[in-house]
């Protein structure tokens, strides 16, 4: 997806961050908007779509399976759907680039159609496990052949009709939940997913918005989601809110750089995604919600973030799913707080684009942080606001969130911090550096 030669990025301490920005559209919602629009009968209109490489991989895959997905302006797309059950056999392999979300959700779509699709990806994605998705989709009747270790490249031979199942998630994973629900769309009967720990609910919200027959209720076993298959989805107009995972980098940057005062407009604050902002407030961060509103069924607000002294955190592991992608930049905040933070219950980070626990531990140690690595997390001794020592080059392991997190760290460091390769940032946040610089950052 990007040039193979590394493109180093160096961030240095400068003045305070000041100004107003708008982050790109939510990645999770963007993926789902394209997929469900491609399964509706008629033309859907999407505004605010994130146009990073991950989401573009989803758009290309939907086109390869018969939908028309065309860009009409910045973040503006029109999608002509093929209808549930109407996906066509792709002519070649579906290249997912670095996108685990695209891969897992599209595996679900293909599983209940009578087509065969081969999924490929870059080196990072090809090392990520797909077994947790393969298991339930195989129970529904799909025939899936993966590389050793349950990784890409893999082939999904879908089946129609598939078999409706009741599936209890063994680990908290919105991607697995969504894959099963998407497979259930073209499956006769009722497909049921039980999640003992609630995960982000964008799929449920959007499926209902497109007209699927779906119910959600609480039980002793957790959230029970039931989807009645073979529905006809209605085309929609979708306004994608700003991605809270992208806003997180600026919220932390403004919190740690003295004198900063930043407004981040149009941030999605779905309760299943806003865990970082809740935790930062408990650490003493100044985060003010302005103009709170509902956009397309999702809560949205503008966030004003000002620099404050942070205190250590000891987050509840039950909150991890609501901020699973934000932990790398949380580690940066915790490393500058006063006190010792103990962050556990996040073993999921070991199977992201990189092993984010080990990768962050190595990087933090290189810039002067004292910490202990645990099997499911880490213990960080905060520096009480004292800048990072810096003066190191960080191995990002082709992980966009690692790269962005250490770019933020470099804004409050005694010596510059260099990230070995900025290129992976484009997978989720193409204008990240431009926005940082617009606030006065030196990077």
CSV table of C-alpha atoms in Angstrom, one decimal:
chain,number,residue,atom,x,y,z
A,1,UNK,CA,0.0,0.0,0.0
A,2,UNK,CA,2.9,2.4,0.7
A,3,UNK,CA,6.5,2.8,-0.4
A,4,UNK,CA,8.7,0.0,1.0
A,5,UNK,CA,11.6,2.4,1.9
A,6,UNK,CA,11.3,3.8,5.5
A,7,UNK,CA,10.3,7.4,5.9
A,8,UNK,CA,11.6,8.6,9.3
A,9,UNK,CA,9.6,11.1,11.4
A,10,UNK,CA,11.2,13.4,14.1
A,11,UNK,CA,9.2,15.3,16.7
A,12,UNK,CA,10.7,17.9,18.9
A,13,UNK,CA,9.6,20.1,21.8
A,14,UNK,CA,8.2,23.5,20.7
A,15,UNK,CA,5.6,25.9,22.0
A,16,UNK,CA,2.1,25.2,23.2
A,17,UNK,CA,-0.5,23.6,20.9
A,18,UNK,CA,-3.2,26.0,20.0
A,19,UNK,CA,-6.1,26.0,17.5
A,20,UNK,CA,-9.1,24.2,16.2
A,21,UNK,CA,-9.0,21.0,14.1
A,22,UNK,CA,-11.4,18.4,12.8
A,23,UNK,CA,-10.1,14.8,12.7
A,24,UNK,CA,-11.1,12.4,9.8
A,25,UNK,CA,-14.2,10.3,9.9
A,26,UNK,CA,-14.5,7.3,12.2
A,27,UNK,CA,-12.7,4.3,10.7
A,28,UNK,CA,-15.0,1.7,12.2
A,29,UNK,CA,-18.1,3.5,11.0
A,30,UNK,CA,-16.6,4.2,7.6
A,31,UNK,CA,-15.9,0.5,7.0
A,32,UNK,CA,-19.5,-0.5,8.0
A,33,UNK,CA,-21.1,2.3,6.0
A,34,UNK,CA,-19.4,1.1,2.8
A,35,UNK,CA,-20.3,-2.6,3.4
A,36,UNK,CA,-23.9,-2.1,4.3
A,37,UNK,CA,-24.4,0.4,1.5
A,38,UNK,CA,-23.1,-2.2,-0.9
A,39,UNK,CA,-25.7,-4.7,0.4
A,40,UNK,CA,-28.6,-2.2,0.2
A,41,UNK,CA,-30.9,-2.0,-2.8
A,42,UNK,CA,-30.4,1.5,-4.2
A,43,UNK,CA,-28.0,4.3,-3.8
A,44,UNK,CA,-26.6,5.4,-0.4
A,45,UNK,CA,-24.7,8.7,0.2
A,46,UNK,CA,-21.9,8.9,2.7
A,47,UNK,CA,-20.2,12.1,3.9
A,48,UNK,CA,-17.2,12.3,6.2
A,49,UNK,CA,-15.8,9.0,5.1
A,50,UNK,CA,-12.3,8.3,6.3
A,51,UNK,CA,-10.2,8.0,3.1
A,52,UNK,CA,-7.2,6.2,4.6
A,53,UNK,CA,-5.8,3.1,3.0
A,54,UNK,CA,-7.7,0.7,5.3
A,55,UNK,CA,-11.1,2.1,4.3
A,56,UNK,CA,-10.1,2.3,0.6
A,57,UNK,CA,-9.3,-1.4,0.8
A,58,UNK,CA,-12.9,-2.0,1.9
A,59,UNK,CA,-14.2,0.1,-1.0
A,60,UNK,CA,-12.1,-1.7,-3.5
A,61,UNK,CA,-13.3,-5.1,-2.2
A,62,UNK,CA,-17.0,-4.1,-2.4
A,63,UNK,CA,-16.4,-3.0,-6.0
A,64,UNK,CA,-14.7,-6.3,-6.7
A,65,UNK,CA,-17.8,-8.0,-5.6
A,66,UNK,CA,-20.2,-6.1,-7.7
A,67,UNK,CA,-21.1,-2.8,-5.9
A,68,UNK,CA,-20.5,0.6,-7.3
A,69,UNK,CA,-18.6,2.8,-4.9
A,70,UNK,CA,-17.5,6.2,-6.2
A,71,UNK,CA,-16.0,9.3,-4.6
A,72,UNK,CA,-17.8,12.5,-5.5
A,73,UNK,CA,-15.7,14.9,-3.3
A,74,UNK,CA,-13.6,15.0,-0.2
A,75,UNK,CA,-15.1,12.3,2.1
A,76,UNK,CA,-18.2,12.2,-0.1
A,77,UNK,CA,-19.1,8.8,-1.6
A,78,UNK,CA,-22.1,7.3,-3.5
A,79,UNK,CA,-22.6,3.5,-3.3
A,80,UNK,CA,-25.0,1.5,-5.5
A,81,UNK,CA,-25.7,-1.7,-3.7
A,82,UNK,CA,-26.2,-5.2,-5.0
A,83,UNK,CA,-28.7,-6.3,-2.3
A,84,UNK,CA,-28.3,-8.9,0.4
A,85,UNK,CA,-27.3,-12.1,-1.3
A,86,UNK,CA,-26.2,-10.3,-4.4
A,87,UNK,CA,-22.4,-10.3,-4.0
A,88,UNK,CA,-20.5,-11.5,-7.1
A,89,UNK,CA,-17.5,-13.7,-7.4
A,90,UNK,CA,-14.4,-11.4,-7.3
A,91,UNK,CA,-12.1,-11.8,-10.3
A,92,UNK,CA,-8.9,-11.8,-8.2
A,93,UNK,CA,-7.6,-11.8,-4.6
A,94,UNK,CA,-8.9,-9.1,-2.3
A,95,UNK,CA,-5.9,-7.1,-1.1
A,96,UNK,CA,-6.7,-5.9,2.5
A,97,UNK,CA,-3.4,-4.0,2.9
A,98,UNK,CA,-3.0,-3.5,6.7
A,99,UNK,CA,-6.7,-3.6,7.6
A,100,UNK,CA,-7.7,-6.3,10.0
A,101,UNK,CA,-11.2,-4.8,10.2
A,102,UNK,CA,-11.7,-5.1,6.5
A,103,UNK,CA,-10.5,-8.7,6.5
A,104,UNK,CA,-12.6,-10.0,9.4
A,105,UNK,CA,-15.8,-8.2,8.5
A,106,UNK,CA,-15.6,-9.1,4.8
A,107,UNK,CA,-14.9,-12.8,5.7
A,108,UNK,CA,-18.3,-12.6,7.4
A,109,UNK,CA,-20.0,-11.2,4.3
A,110,UNK,CA,-18.5,-13.8,2.0
A,111,UNK,CA,-19.2,-16.7,4.3
A,112,UNK,CA,-23.0,-16.7,3.6
A,113,UNK,CA,-22.7,-16.0,-0.2
A,114,UNK,CA,-22.1,-18.8,-2.7
A,115,UNK,CA,-18.8,-17.3,-3.8
A,116,UNK,CA,-15.1,-17.8,-3.1
A,117,UNK,CA,-12.7,-15.1,-2.1
A,118,UNK,CA,-9.0,-15.1,-1.3
A,119,UNK,CA,-7.8,-12.5,1.2
A,120,UNK,CA,-4.2,-11.2,1.1
A,121,UNK,CA,-2.5,-8.4,3.1
A,122,UNK,CA,0.8,-6.8,3.9
A,123,UNK,CA,3.4,-8.3,6.2
A,124,UNK,CA,1.9,-6.9,9.3
A,125,UNK,CA,-1.7,-8.1,8.6
A,126,UNK,CA,-0.4,-11.5,7.4
A,127,UNK,CA,0.9,-12.1,10.9
A,128,UNK,CA,-2.4,-11.4,12.7
A,129,UNK,CA,-4.6,-14.4,13.8
A,130,UNK,CA,-7.9,-14.9,12.0
A,131,UNK,CA,-8.8,-18.1,13.9
A,132,UNK,CA,-11.3,-16.3,16.2
A,133,UNK,CA,-13.3,-15.4,13.0
A,134,UNK,CA,-12.8,-18.7,11.3
A,135,UNK,CA,-14.4,-20.7,14.1
A,136,UNK,CA,-17.9,-19.2,14.1
A,137,UNK,CA,-18.0,-18.8,10.3
A,138,UNK,CA,-17.1,-22.4,9.9
A,139,UNK,CA,-19.9,-23.3,12.2
A,140,UNK,CA,-22.2,-21.5,9.8
A,141,UNK,CA,-21.0,-23.7,6.9
A,142,UNK,CA,-18.3,-21.7,5.3
A,143,UNK,CA,-15.2,-23.6,4.2
A,144,UNK,CA,-12.1,-21.5,5.1
A,145,UNK,CA,-8.5,-22.5,4.3
A,146,UNK,CA,-5.9,-20.3,6.1
A,147,UNK,CA,-2.1,-20.2,6.1
A,148,UNK,CA,-0.4,-22.0,9.0
A,149,UNK,CA,-1.3,-20.3,12.3
A,150,UNK,CA,-4.7,-19.2,11.0
A,151,UNK,CA,-3.3,-16.2,9.1
A,152,UNK,CA,-3.5,-14.6,5.7
A,153,UNK,CA,-3.4,-15.5,2.8
A,154,UNK,CA,-6.6,-17.4,3.3
A,155,UNK,CA,-9.6,-18.5,1.2
A,156,UNK,CA,-13.2,-18.3,2.1
A,157,UNK,CA,-15.6,-20.6,0.2
A,158,UNK,CA,-19.0,-19.2,1.2
A,159,UNK,CA,-22.3,-21.2,1.3
A,160,UNK,CA,-25.9,-20.2,0.7
A,161,UNK,CA,-27.9,-20.9,2.6
A,162,UNK,CA,-25.7,-20.8,5.6
A,163,UNK,CA,-26.7,-22.1,9.0
A,164,UNK,CA,-27.8,-19.7,11.7
A,165,UNK,CA,-25.9,-20.1,15.0
A,166,UNK,CA,-25.9,-18.9,18.5
A,167,UNK,CA,-22.4,-17.8,19.3
A,168,UNK,CA,-20.9,-16.6,22.6
A,169,UNK,CA,-17.8,-14.6,22.1
A,170,UNK,CA,-14.8,-16.2,23.8
A,171,UNK,CA,-13.0,-12.8,23.8
A,172,UNK,CA,-14.3,-9.3,23.6
A,173,UNK,CA,-14.1,-8.5,19.9
A,174,UNK,CA,-16.4,-6.1,17.9
A,175,UNK,CA,-14.8,-7.5,14.7
A,176,UNK,CA,-15.8,-11.1,15.5
A,177,UNK,CA,-19.3,-10.0,16.6
A,178,UNK,CA,-19.7,-8.0,13.4
A,179,UNK,CA,-18.4,-10.8,11.2
A,180,UNK,CA,-21.0,-13.2,12.5
A,181,UNK,CA,-23.8,-10.6,12.2
A,182,UNK,CA,-22.8,-9.8,8.7
A,183,UNK,CA,-22.8,-13.5,7.8
A,184,UNK,CA,-26.3,-13.7,9.4
A,185,UNK,CA,-27.6,-11.0,7.0
A,186,UNK,CA,-27.9,-13.6,4.2
A,187,UNK,CA,-28.7,-16.6,6.4
A,188,UNK,CA,-32.3,-17.8,6.9
A,189,UNK,CA,-33.5,-17.7,10.5
A,190,UNK,CA,-32.1,-15.9,13.5
A,191,UNK,CA,-28.4,-15.5,14.1
A,192,UNK,CA,-27.5,-14.8,17.7
A,193,UNK,CA,-24.3,-13.3,19.2
A,194,UNK,CA,-23.8,-13.2,23.0
A,195,UNK,CA,-21.1,-10.9,24.2
A,196,UNK,CA,-20.2,-11.3,27.9
A,197,UNK,CA,-18.3,-8.0,27.7
A,198,UNK,CA,-19.9,-5.2,25.7
A,199,UNK,CA,-17.8,-4.0,22.7
A,200,UNK,CA,-18.3,-1.1,20.3
A,201,UNK,CA,-21.8,-1.3,18.9
A,202,UNK,CA,-21.5,0.5,15.5
A,203,UNK,CA,-22.6,-2.6,13.7
A,204,UNK,CA,-25.9,-3.0,15.7
A,205,UNK,CA,-26.7,0.7,15.3
A,206,UNK,CA,-26.0,0.8,11.6
A,207,UNK,CA,-27.7,-2.5,10.8
A,208,UNK,CA,-30.9,-1.2,12.5
A,209,UNK,CA,-30.6,2.1,10.6
A,210,UNK,CA,-30.4,0.2,7.2
A,211,UNK,CA,-33.6,-1.7,8.1
A,212,UNK,CA,-32.4,-5.0,9.4
A,213,UNK,CA,-34.6,-6.8,12.0
A,214,UNK,CA,-32.3,-6.7,15.0
A,215,UNK,CA,-32.8,-6.8,18.8
A,216,UNK,CA,-30.4,-6.2,21.7
A,217,UNK,CA,-31.1,-7.2,25.2
A,218,UNK,CA,-29.3,-7.7,28.5
A,219,UNK,CA,-29.2,-11.2,30.1
A,220,UNK,CA,-27.2,-12.9,32.8
A,221,UNK,CA,-24.8,-14.0,30.1
A,222,UNK,CA,-24.3,-10.5,28.7
A,223,UNK,CA,-25.6,-8.6,25.7
A,224,UNK,CA,-27.6,-10.8,23.4
A,225,UNK,CA,-27.9,-9.6,19.8
A,226,UNK,CA,-30.4,-11.3,17.5
A,227,UNK,CA,-30.5,-10.7,13.8
A,228,UNK,CA,-33.2,-12.1,11.4
A,229,UNK,CA,-31.6,-12.9,8.1
A,230,UNK,CA,-32.5,-12.4,4.5
A,231,UNK,CA,-33.6,-8.8,5.1
A,232,UNK,CA,-33.8,-6.1,2.4
A,233,UNK,CA,-31.6,-3.2,3.4
A,234,UNK,CA,-32.7,0.3,2.5
A,235,UNK,CA,-30.2,2.8,1.2
A,236,UNK,CA,-29.2,5.6,3.6
A,237,UNK,CA,-27.6,8.9,3.9
A,238,UNK,CA,-24.8,8.5,6.4
A,239,UNK,CA,-22.8,11.3,8.1
A,240,UNK,CA,-19.7,9.8,9.6
A,241,UNK,CA,-18.6,11.5,12.8
A,242,UNK,CA,-14.9,12.2,13.6
A,243,UNK,CA,-12.9,9.2,14.8
A,244,UNK,CA,-12.4,9.2,18.6
A,245,UNK,CA,-9.4,7.0,18.2
A,246,UNK,CA,-7.8,9.7,16.0
A,247,UNK,CA,-9.0,12.5,18.4
A,248,UNK,CA,-7.2,10.7,21.2
A,249,UNK,CA,-3.8,11.6,20.0
A,250,UNK,CA,-4.6,15.3,20.1
A,251,UNK,CA,-6.4,15.0,23.4
A,252,UNK,CA,-3.2,13.5,24.9
A,253,UNK,CA,-0.9,16.0,23.1
A,254,UNK,CA,-2.9,19.0,24.4
A,255,UNK,CA,-2.9,17.5,27.9
A,256,UNK,CA,0.9,17.0,28.1
A,257,UNK,CA,2.3,20.0,26.3
A,258,UNK,CA,2.4,23.0,28.7
A,259,UNK,CA,0.2,26.0,27.7
A,260,UNK,CA,-1.9,24.0,25.1
A,261,UNK,CA,-5.5,24.8,24.4
A,262,UNK,CA,-7.0,22.8,21.5
A,263,UNK,CA,-10.6,22.3,20.1
A,264,UNK,CA,-11.3,19.1,18.3
A,265,UNK,CA,-14.5,19.4,16.3
A,266,UNK,CA,-17.2,16.7,15.5
A,267,UNK,CA,-15.8,13.9,17.7
A,268,UNK,CA,-17.9,10.7,17.9
A,269,UNK,CA,-18.5,9.9,21.5
A,270,UNK,CA,-20.3,6.6,21.4
A,271,UNK,CA,-20.1,5.2,24.9
A,272,UNK,CA,-18.5,2.0,23.7
A,273,UNK,CA,-15.7,4.1,22.2
A,274,UNK,CA,-15.1,7.0,24.5
A,275,UNK,CA,-13.3,5.2,27.3
A,276,UNK,CA,-10.1,7.1,26.9
A,277,UNK,CA,-11.7,10.5,27.4
A,278,UNK,CA,-13.4,9.2,30.6
A,279,UNK,CA,-10.1,7.9,31.9
A,280,UNK,CA,-8.2,11.0,31.0
A,281,UNK,CA,-10.7,13.1,33.0
A,282,UNK,CA,-10.1,10.8,36.0
A,283,UNK,CA,-6.4,11.5,35.6
A,284,UNK,CA,-7.1,15.2,35.9
A,285,UNK,CA,-7.3,16.2,32.2
A,286,UNK,CA,-9.3,19.2,31.2
A,287,UNK,CA,-11.7,17.9,28.5
A,288,UNK,CA,-14.8,20.0,27.9
A,289,UNK,CA,-17.7,18.8,25.7
A,290,UNK,CA,-19.2,21.5,23.6
A,291,UNK,CA,-22.3,21.5,21.4
A,292,UNK,CA,-23.2,17.9,22.2
A,293,UNK,CA,-25.5,16.4,19.6
A,294,UNK,CA,-26.7,13.3,17.8
A,295,UNK,CA,-25.6,12.7,14.2
A,296,UNK,CA,-26.8,9.6,12.3
A,297,UNK,CA,-27.7,7.9,15.6
A,298,UNK,CA,-24.2,8.5,17.1
A,299,UNK,CA,-23.5,11.0,19.9
A,300,UNK,CA,-21.1,13.7,18.8
A,301,UNK,CA,-19.5,16.8,20.4
A,302,UNK,CA,-16.7,19.3,20.0
A,303,UNK,CA,-13.9,18.7,22.6
A,304,UNK,CA,-11.9,21.5,24.2
A,305,UNK,CA,-8.7,20.1,25.8
A,306,UNK,CA,-6.3,22.2,27.8
A,307,UNK,CA,-3.0,21.3,29.4
A,308,UNK,CA,-3.1,20.1,33.0
A,309,UNK,CA,-1.0,18.1,35.4
A,310,UNK,CA,-2.0,14.4,35.2
A,311,UNK,CA,-2.1,11.8,37.9
A,312,UNK,CA,-1.6,8.1,37.6
A,313,UNK,CA,-4.4,5.7,36.6
A,314,UNK,CA,-5.4,2.2,37.4
A,315,UNK,CA,-8.1,1.5,34.8
A,316,UNK,CA,-10.7,-1.2,35.3
A,317,UNK,CA,-9.9,-4.1,32.8
A,318,UNK,CA,-13.7,-4.1,32.0
A,319,UNK,CA,-13.3,-0.7,30.4
A,320,UNK,CA,-10.6,-2.0,28.0
A,321,UNK,CA,-12.9,-2.7,25.0
A,322,UNK,CA,-14.1,1.0,25.0
A,323,UNK,CA,-10.6,2.2,24.4
A,324,UNK,CA,-8.7,-0.8,23.1
A,325,UNK,CA,-7.0,1.2,20.2
A,326,UNK,CA,-6.1,4.1,22.4
A,327,UNK,CA,-3.9,2.3,24.9
A,328,UNK,CA,-0.6,3.2,23.1
A,329,UNK,CA,-1.2,6.9,23.5
A,330,UNK,CA,-2.6,6.4,27.0
A,331,UNK,CA,0.8,4.9,27.9
A,332,UNK,CA,2.4,8.2,26.8
A,333,UNK,CA,0.0,10.2,29.1
A,334,UNK,CA,0.6,7.7,32.0
A,335,UNK,CA,4.4,8.0,31.6
A,336,UNK,CA,4.2,11.8,32.2
A,337,UNK,CA,1.7,11.6,35.1
A,338,UNK,CA,2.5,11.8,38.8
A,339,UNK,CA,2.4,8.4,40.4
A,340,UNK,CA,2.5,4.8,39.2
A,341,UNK,CA,-0.1,3.5,36.7
A,342,UNK,CA,-1.0,-0.2,36.6
A,343,UNK,CA,-2.8,-1.1,33.4
A,344,UNK,CA,-3.9,-4.7,33.0
A,345,UNK,CA,-6.5,-6.8,31.2
A,346,UNK,CA,-5.2,-5.7,27.8
A,347,UNK,CA,-3.7,-8.9,26.4
A,348,UNK,CA,-5.7,-8.1,23.2
A,349,UNK,CA,-3.0,-5.6,22.4
A,350,UNK,CA,-0.6,-8.4,21.6
A,351,UNK,CA,-2.5,-9.4,18.5
A,352,UNK,CA,-2.9,-5.9,16.9
A,353,UNK,CA,-0.8,-4.5,14.0
A,354,UNK,CA,2.1,-5.3,16.3
A,355,UNK,CA,2.4,-6.7,19.8
A,356,UNK,CA,1.6,-3.2,21.1
A,357,UNK,CA,2.6,-4.0,24.7
A,358,UNK,CA,6.1,-5.2,23.9
A,359,UNK,CA,6.6,-2.5,21.2
A,360,UNK,CA,5.4,0.3,23.5
A,361,UNK,CA,7.5,-1.0,26.4
A,362,UNK,CA,10.7,-1.0,24.2
A,363,UNK,CA,10.0,2.5,22.9
A,364,UNK,CA,9.1,4.0,26.3
A,365,UNK,CA,12.3,2.6,27.8
A,366,UNK,CA,14.3,4.1,25.0
A,367,UNK,CA,13.0,7.6,25.9
A,368,UNK,CA,13.7,7.3,29.6
A,369,UNK,CA,10.6,5.7,31.1
A,370,UNK,CA,10.8,3.2,34.0
A,371,UNK,CA,8.2,0.4,33.6
A,372,UNK,CA,7.5,-3.3,34.0
A,373,UNK,CA,6.0,-5.5,31.3
A,374,UNK,CA,3.2,-7.8,32.4
A,375,UNK,CA,1.6,-10.7,30.4
A,376,UNK,CA,-1.6,-8.6,30.1
A,377,UNK,CA,-0.3,-5.1,30.4
A,378,UNK,CA,2.3,-3.0,32.1
A,379,UNK,CA,3.2,-0.9,35.2
A,380,UNK,CA,4.4,2.6,34.4
A,381,UNK,CA,6.3,4.9,36.8
A,382,UNK,CA,5.1,8.4,35.9
A,383,UNK,CA,7.6,11.2,35.4
A,384,UNK,CA,5.5,13.8,37.2
A,385,UNK,CA,5.3,16.1,34.2
A,386,UNK,CA,9.1,16.0,33.6
A,387,UNK,CA,9.8,15.8,29.8
A,388,UNK,CA,10.8,12.5,28.3
A,389,UNK,CA,14.6,12.1,27.9
A,390,UNK,CA,14.1,11.5,24.2
A,391,UNK,CA,17.1,11.2,21.9
A,392,UNK,CA,16.0,7.8,20.5
A,393,UNK,CA,14.8,6.2,17.3
A,394,UNK,CA,11.6,4.1,17.9
A,395,UNK,CA,10.8,0.9,16.0
A,396,UNK,CA,7.2,1.3,15.1
A,397,UNK,CA,6.8,-2.3,13.7
A,398,UNK,CA,4.7,-1.0,10.8
A,399,UNK,CA,2.0,0.0,13.4
A,400,UNK,CA,0.3,3.3,12.7
A,401,UNK,CA,-0.8,3.9,16.3
A,402,UNK,CA,2.7,3.2,17.7
A,403,UNK,CA,4.1,5.8,15.2
A,404,UNK,CA,1.6,8.4,16.1
A,405,UNK,CA,1.9,7.8,19.9
A,406,UNK,CA,5.7,8.5,19.8
A,407,UNK,CA,5.2,11.5,17.6
A,408,UNK,CA,3.1,12.9,20.4
A,409,UNK,CA,5.7,11.9,23.0
A,410,UNK,CA,8.3,13.9,21.0
A,411,UNK,CA,6.4,17.1,21.6
A,412,UNK,CA,7.4,17.0,25.3
A,413,UNK,CA,10.9,15.6,25.4
A,414,UNK,CA,14.4,16.9,26.3
A,415,UNK,CA,15.8,15.7,23.0
A,416,UNK,CA,14.0,14.9,19.7
A,417,UNK,CA,12.2,11.5,19.3
A,418,UNK,CA,12.4,9.9,15.9
A,419,UNK,CA,10.0,7.2,14.6
A,420,UNK,CA,11.6,4.9,12.1
A,421,UNK,CA,8.8,5.1,9.5
A,422,UNK,CA,5.9,7.5,9.2
A,423,UNK,CA,4.4,5.7,6.2
A,424,UNK,CA,2.0,3.3,8.1
A,425,UNK,CA,0.2,6.4,9.5
A,426,UNK,CA,-1.5,6.7,6.2
A,427,UNK,CA,-3.5,3.5,6.8
A,428,UNK,CA,-5.7,5.3,9.3
A,429,UNK,CA,-4.9,9.0,9.4
A,430,UNK,CA,-3.5,10.5,6.2
A,431,UNK,CA,-3.4,14.1,7.5
A,432,UNK,CA,-2.2,13.4,11.0
A,433,UNK,CA,1.0,15.3,10.7
A,434,UNK,CA,-0.6,18.2,8.9
A,435,UNK,CA,-3.1,18.7,11.7
A,436,UNK,CA,-0.4,18.5,14.4
A,437,UNK,CA,1.7,21.1,12.6
A,438,UNK,CA,-1.4,23.4,12.2
A,439,UNK,CA,-1.5,23.5,16.0
A,440,UNK,CA,2.1,24.6,16.2
A,441,UNK,CA,3.8,21.2,16.7
A,442,UNK,CA,7.4,20.6,15.5
A,443,UNK,CA,7.4,17.4,13.6
